[in-house]
mmCIF file with all atom_site columns, C-alpha atoms in Angstrom:
data_model
loop_
_atom_site.group_PDB
_atom_site.id
_atom_site.type_symbol
_atom_site.label_atom_id
_atom_site.label_alt_id
_atom_site.label_comp_id
_atom_site.label_asym_id
_atom_site.label_entity_id
_atom_site.label_seq_id
_atom_site.pdbx_PDB_ins_code
_atom_site.Cartn_x
_atom_site.Cartn_y
_atom_site.Cartn_z
_atom_site.occupancy
_atom_site.B_iso_or_equiv
_atom_site.pdbx_formal_charge
_atom_site.auth_seq_id
_atom_site.auth_comp_id
_atom_site.auth_asym_id
_atom_site.auth_atom_id
_atom_site.pdbx_PDB_model_num
ATOM 1   C CA . UNK A 1 1   ? 0.000   0.000   0.000  1.00 69.00 ? 1   UNK A CA 1
ATOM 2   C CA . UNK A 1 2   ? 2.757   2.414   0.922  1.00 72.00 ? 2   UNK A CA 1
ATOM 3   C CA . UNK A 1 3   ? 4.654   1.893   -2.330 1.00 71.00 ? 3   UNK A CA 1
ATOM 4   C CA . UNK A 1 4   ? 1.492   2.255   -4.394 1.00 70.00 ? 4   UNK A CA 1
ATOM 5   C CA . UNK A 1 5   ? -0.039  5.314   -2.743 1.00 71.00 ? 5   UNK A CA 1
ATOM 6   C CA . UNK A 1 6   ? 2.706   7.314   -1.000 1.00 69.00 ? 6   UNK A CA 1
ATOM 7   C CA . UNK A 1 7   ? 3.770   9.067   -4.245 1.00 71.00 ? 7   UNK A CA 1
ATOM 8   C CA . UNK A 1 8   ? 0.249   10.482  -4.715 1.00 73.00 ? 8   UNK A CA 1
ATOM 9   C CA . UNK A 1 9   ? -0.649  11.083  -1.082 1.00 74.00 ? 9   UNK A CA 1
ATOM 10  C CA . UNK A 1 10  ? 0.260   14.399  0.440  1.00 81.00 ? 10  UNK A CA 1
ATOM 11  C CA . UNK A 1 11  ? -0.245  13.796  4.151  1.00 84.00 ? 11  UNK A CA 1
ATOM 12  C CA . UNK A 1 12  ? 1.420   15.121  7.252  1.00 86.00 ? 12  UNK A CA 1
ATOM 13  C CA . UNK A 1 13  ? 2.995   12.477  9.484  1.00 87.00 ? 13  UNK A CA 1
ATOM 14  C CA . UNK A 1 14  ? 0.026   12.157  11.863 1.00 89.00 ? 14  UNK A CA 1
ATOM 15  C CA . UNK A 1 15  ? -2.459  11.741  8.985  1.00 89.00 ? 15  UNK A CA 1
ATOM 16  C CA . UNK A 1 16  ? -0.134  9.242   7.270  1.00 88.00 ? 16  UNK A CA 1
ATOM 17  C CA . UNK A 1 17  ? -0.022  7.117   10.445 1.00 91.00 ? 17  UNK A CA 1
ATOM 18  C CA . UNK A 1 18  ? -3.817  7.233   10.783 1.00 92.00 ? 18  UNK A CA 1
ATOM 19  C CA . UNK A 1 19  ? -4.225  6.316   7.108  1.00 90.00 ? 19  UNK A CA 1
ATOM 20  C CA . UNK A 1 20  ? -1.955  3.268   7.424  1.00 91.00 ? 20  UNK A CA 1
ATOM 21  C CA . UNK A 1 21  ? -3.716  2.203   10.641 1.00 95.00 ? 21  UNK A CA 1
ATOM 22  C CA . UNK A 1 22  ? -7.103  2.391   8.911  1.00 94.00 ? 22  UNK A CA 1
ATOM 23  C CA . UNK A 1 23  ? -5.847  0.336   5.951  1.00 91.00 ? 23  UNK A CA 1
ATOM 24  C CA . UNK A 1 24  ? -4.508  -2.331  8.317  1.00 92.00 ? 24  UNK A CA 1
ATOM 25  C CA . UNK A 1 25  ? -7.933  -2.543  9.958  1.00 93.00 ? 25  UNK A CA 1
ATOM 26  C CA . UNK A 1 26  ? -9.767  -2.667  6.615  1.00 92.00 ? 26  UNK A CA 1
ATOM 27  C CA . UNK A 1 27  ? -7.494  -5.289  5.056  1.00 89.00 ? 27  UNK A CA 1
ATOM 28  C CA . UNK A 1 28  ? -6.595  -7.473  8.046  1.00 90.00 ? 28  UNK A CA 1
ATOM 29  C CA . UNK A 1 29  ? -9.471  -6.864  10.486 1.00 91.00 ? 29  UNK A CA 1
ATOM 30  C CA . UNK A 1 30  ? -9.952  -5.069  13.789 1.00 93.00 ? 30  UNK A CA 1
ATOM 31  C CA . UNK A 1 31  ? -8.357  -7.807  15.909 1.00 93.00 ? 31  UNK A CA 1
ATOM 32  C CA . UNK A 1 32  ? -5.129  -7.661  13.907 1.00 91.00 ? 32  UNK A CA 1
ATOM 33  C CA . UNK A 1 33  ? -5.182  -3.851  13.880 1.00 93.00 ? 33  UNK A CA 1
ATOM 34  C CA . UNK A 1 34  ? -5.279  -3.760  17.696 1.00 93.00 ? 34  UNK A CA 1
ATOM 35  C CA . UNK A 1 35  ? -1.992  -5.675  17.836 1.00 94.00 ? 35  UNK A CA 1
ATOM 36  C CA . UNK A 1 36  ? -0.385  -4.694  14.548 1.00 93.00 ? 36  UNK A CA 1
ATOM 37  C CA . UNK A 1 37  ? -0.835  -1.096  13.532 1.00 94.00 ? 37  UNK A CA 1
ATOM 38  C CA . UNK A 1 38  ? 1.684   1.562   12.647 1.00 94.00 ? 38  UNK A CA 1
ATOM 39  C CA . UNK A 1 39  ? 0.787   3.342   15.893 1.00 94.00 ? 39  UNK A CA 1
ATOM 40  C CA . UNK A 1 40  ? 1.574   0.223   17.957 1.00 94.00 ? 40  UNK A CA 1
ATOM 41  C CA . UNK A 1 41  ? 4.868   -0.355  16.171 1.00 94.00 ? 41  UNK A CA 1
ATOM 42  C CA . UNK A 1 42  ? 5.788   3.325   16.392 1.00 93.00 ? 42  UNK A CA 1
ATOM 43  C CA . UNK A 1 43  ? 5.253   3.262   20.158 1.00 91.00 ? 43  UNK A CA 1
ATOM 44  C CA . UNK A 1 44  ? 7.509   0.231   20.404 1.00 91.00 ? 44  UNK A CA 1
ATOM 45  C CA . UNK A 1 45  ? 10.260  1.848   18.324 1.00 91.00 ? 45  UNK A CA 1
ATOM 46  C CA . UNK A 1 46  ? 10.011  5.048   20.397 1.00 87.00 ? 46  UNK A CA 1
ATOM 47  C CA . UNK A 1 47  ? 10.279  3.053   23.628 1.00 87.00 ? 47  UNK A CA 1
ATOM 48  C CA . UNK A 1 48  ? 13.358  1.265   22.289 1.00 87.00 ? 48  UNK A CA 1
ATOM 49  C CA . UNK A 1 49  ? 14.956  4.607   21.437 1.00 84.00 ? 49  UNK A CA 1
ATOM 50  C CA . UNK A 1 50  ? 14.206  5.942   24.916 1.00 84.00 ? 50  UNK A CA 1
ATOM 51  C CA . UNK A 1 51  ? 15.733  2.830   26.481 1.00 83.00 ? 51  UNK A CA 1
ATOM 52  C CA . UNK A 1 52  ? 18.881  3.231   24.391 1.00 83.00 ? 52  UNK A CA 1
ATOM 53  C CA . UNK A 1 53  ? 19.110  6.874   25.424 1.00 79.00 ? 53  UNK A CA 1
ATOM 54  C CA . UNK A 1 54  ? 18.463  5.879   29.042 1.00 79.00 ? 54  UNK A CA 1
ATOM 55  C CA . UNK A 1 55  ? 15.520  8.203   29.609 1.00 73.00 ? 55  UNK A CA 1
ATOM 56  C CA . UNK A 1 56  ? 11.954  7.581   30.749 1.00 67.00 ? 56  UNK A CA 1
ATOM 57  C CA . UNK A 1 57  ? 10.257  9.870   28.238 1.00 62.00 ? 57  UNK A CA 1
ATOM 58  C CA . UNK A 1 58  ? 11.570  10.960  24.862 1.00 65.00 ? 58  UNK A CA 1
ATOM 59  C CA . UNK A 1 59  ? 10.599  13.943  22.840 1.00 59.00 ? 59  UNK A CA 1
ATOM 60  C CA . UNK A 1 60  ? 10.753  13.141  19.135 1.00 50.00 ? 60  UNK A CA 1
ATOM 61  C CA . UNK A 1 61  ? 12.530  15.572  16.889 1.00 46.00 ? 61  UNK A CA 1
ATOM 62  C CA . UNK A 1 62  ? 11.591  15.652  13.222 1.00 42.00 ? 62  UNK A CA 1
ATOM 63  C CA . UNK A 1 63  ? 14.453  13.563  11.868 1.00 43.00 ? 63  UNK A CA 1
ATOM 64  C CA . UNK A 1 64  ? 14.242  11.007  14.672 1.00 50.00 ? 64  UNK A CA 1
ATOM 65  C CA . UNK A 1 65  ? 10.487  10.751  14.300 1.00 64.00 ? 65  UNK A CA 1
ATOM 66  C CA . UNK A 1 66  ? 10.714  10.136  10.545 1.00 69.00 ? 66  UNK A CA 1
ATOM 67  C CA . UNK A 1 67  ? 13.335  7.487   11.191 1.00 86.00 ? 67  UNK A CA 1
ATOM 68  C CA . UNK A 1 68  ? 11.050  5.868   13.776 1.00 89.00 ? 68  UNK A CA 1
ATOM 69  C CA . UNK A 1 69  ? 8.176   5.818   11.278 1.00 89.00 ? 69  UNK A CA 1
ATOM 70  C CA . UNK A 1 70  ? 10.406  4.150   8.675  1.00 89.00 ? 70  UNK A CA 1
ATOM 71  C CA . UNK A 1 71  ? 11.545  1.466   11.148 1.00 92.00 ? 71  UNK A CA 1
ATOM 72  C CA . UNK A 1 72  ? 7.990   0.898   12.442 1.00 93.00 ? 72  UNK A CA 1
ATOM 73  C CA . UNK A 1 73  ? 6.659   0.635   8.865  1.00 90.00 ? 73  UNK A CA 1
ATOM 74  C CA . UNK A 1 74  ? 9.308   -1.959  7.951  1.00 91.00 ? 74  UNK A CA 1
ATOM 75  C CA . UNK A 1 75  ? 8.512   -4.079  11.012 1.00 93.00 ? 75  UNK A CA 1
ATOM 76  C CA . UNK A 1 76  ? 4.767   -3.822  10.432 1.00 92.00 ? 76  UNK A CA 1
ATOM 77  C CA . UNK A 1 77  ? 5.164   -4.856  6.786  1.00 89.00 ? 77  UNK A CA 1
ATOM 78  C CA . UNK A 1 78  ? 7.342   -7.805  7.766  1.00 90.00 ? 78  UNK A CA 1
ATOM 79  C CA . UNK A 1 79  ? 4.897   -9.021  10.420 1.00 91.00 ? 79  UNK A CA 1
ATOM 80  C CA . UNK A 1 80  ? 1.724   -8.556  8.358  1.00 89.00 ? 80  UNK A CA 1
ATOM 81  C CA . UNK A 1 81  ? 3.181   -10.166 5.258  1.00 83.00 ? 81  UNK A CA 1
ATOM 82  C CA . UNK A 1 82  ? 1.530   -9.922  1.860  1.00 77.00 ? 82  UNK A CA 1
ATOM 83  C CA . UNK A 1 83  ? -2.193  -9.254  1.792  1.00 70.00 ? 83  UNK A CA 1
ATOM 84  C CA . UNK A 1 84  ? -4.307  -11.734 -0.100 1.00 68.00 ? 84  UNK A CA 1
ATOM 85  C CA . UNK A 1 85  ? -8.032  -11.232 -0.365 1.00 63.00 ? 85  UNK A CA 1
ATOM 86  C CA . UNK A 1 86  ? -10.114 -14.198 0.842  1.00 62.00 ? 86  UNK A CA 1
ATOM 87  C CA . UNK A 1 87  ? -10.857 -15.088 -2.801 1.00 61.00 ? 87  UNK A CA 1
ATOM 88  C CA . UNK A 1 88  ? -7.168  -15.059 -3.747 1.00 51.00 ? 88  UNK A CA 1
ATOM 89  C CA . UNK A 1 89  ? -6.279  -17.013 -0.601 1.00 49.00 ? 89  UNK A CA 1
ATOM 90  C CA . UNK A 1 90  ? -8.805  -19.737 -1.477 1.00 53.00 ? 90  UNK A CA 1
ATOM 91  C CA . UNK A 1 91  ? -7.541  -19.857 -5.065 1.00 52.00 ? 91  UNK A CA 1
ATOM 92  C CA . UNK A 1 92  ? -3.946  -20.201 -3.838 1.00 49.00 ? 92  UNK A CA 1
ATOM 93  C CA . UNK A 1 93  ? -4.931  -23.043 -1.477 1.00 49.00 ? 93  UNK A CA 1
ATOM 94  C CA . UNK A 1 94  ? -6.869  -24.779 -4.246 1.00 51.00 ? 94  UNK A CA 1
ATOM 95  C CA . UNK A 1 95  ? -3.894  -24.462 -6.606 1.00 54.00 ? 95  UNK A CA 1
ATOM 96  C CA . UNK A 1 96  ? -1.554  -25.876 -3.939 1.00 51.00 ? 96  UNK A CA 1
ATOM 97  C CA . UNK A 1 97  ? -3.856  -28.832 -3.329 1.00 54.00 ? 97  UNK A CA 1
ATOM 98  C CA . UNK A 1 98  ? -4.052  -29.521 -7.072 1.00 61.00 ? 98  UNK A CA 1
ATOM 99  C CA . UNK A 1 99  ? -0.278  -29.516 -7.404 1.00 56.00 ? 99  UNK A CA 1
ATOM 100 C CA . UNK A 1 100 ? 0.018   -31.927 -4.469 1.00 57.00 ? 100 UNK A CA 1
ATOM 101 C CA . UNK A 1 101 ? -2.525  -34.256 -6.043 1.00 58.00 ? 101 UNK A CA 1
ATOM 102 C CA . UNK A 1 102 ? -0.624  -34.366 -9.359 1.00 53.00 ? 102 UNK A CA 1
#
């Protein structure tokens, strides 16, 4: 989604995060979105940065925040994997079963 739409989207960072979170919920469902959203991953990356710096609360500067978004987005993409619609998922399973039967 990011590769396809980022070039045509002109969003500030907060709106970009909300947009990605909404797409995760739409494509993968509310249960997945509660555990795997850009906001969740961004919080985790920020906490890691604070721990490395040895402080309880970090204030994000622009360059650090953008870097955190990039890291969070990479981790989210890795953990969600490729999206397949239910129809495509069923077709892929059917194709796999056919190849096993041959």
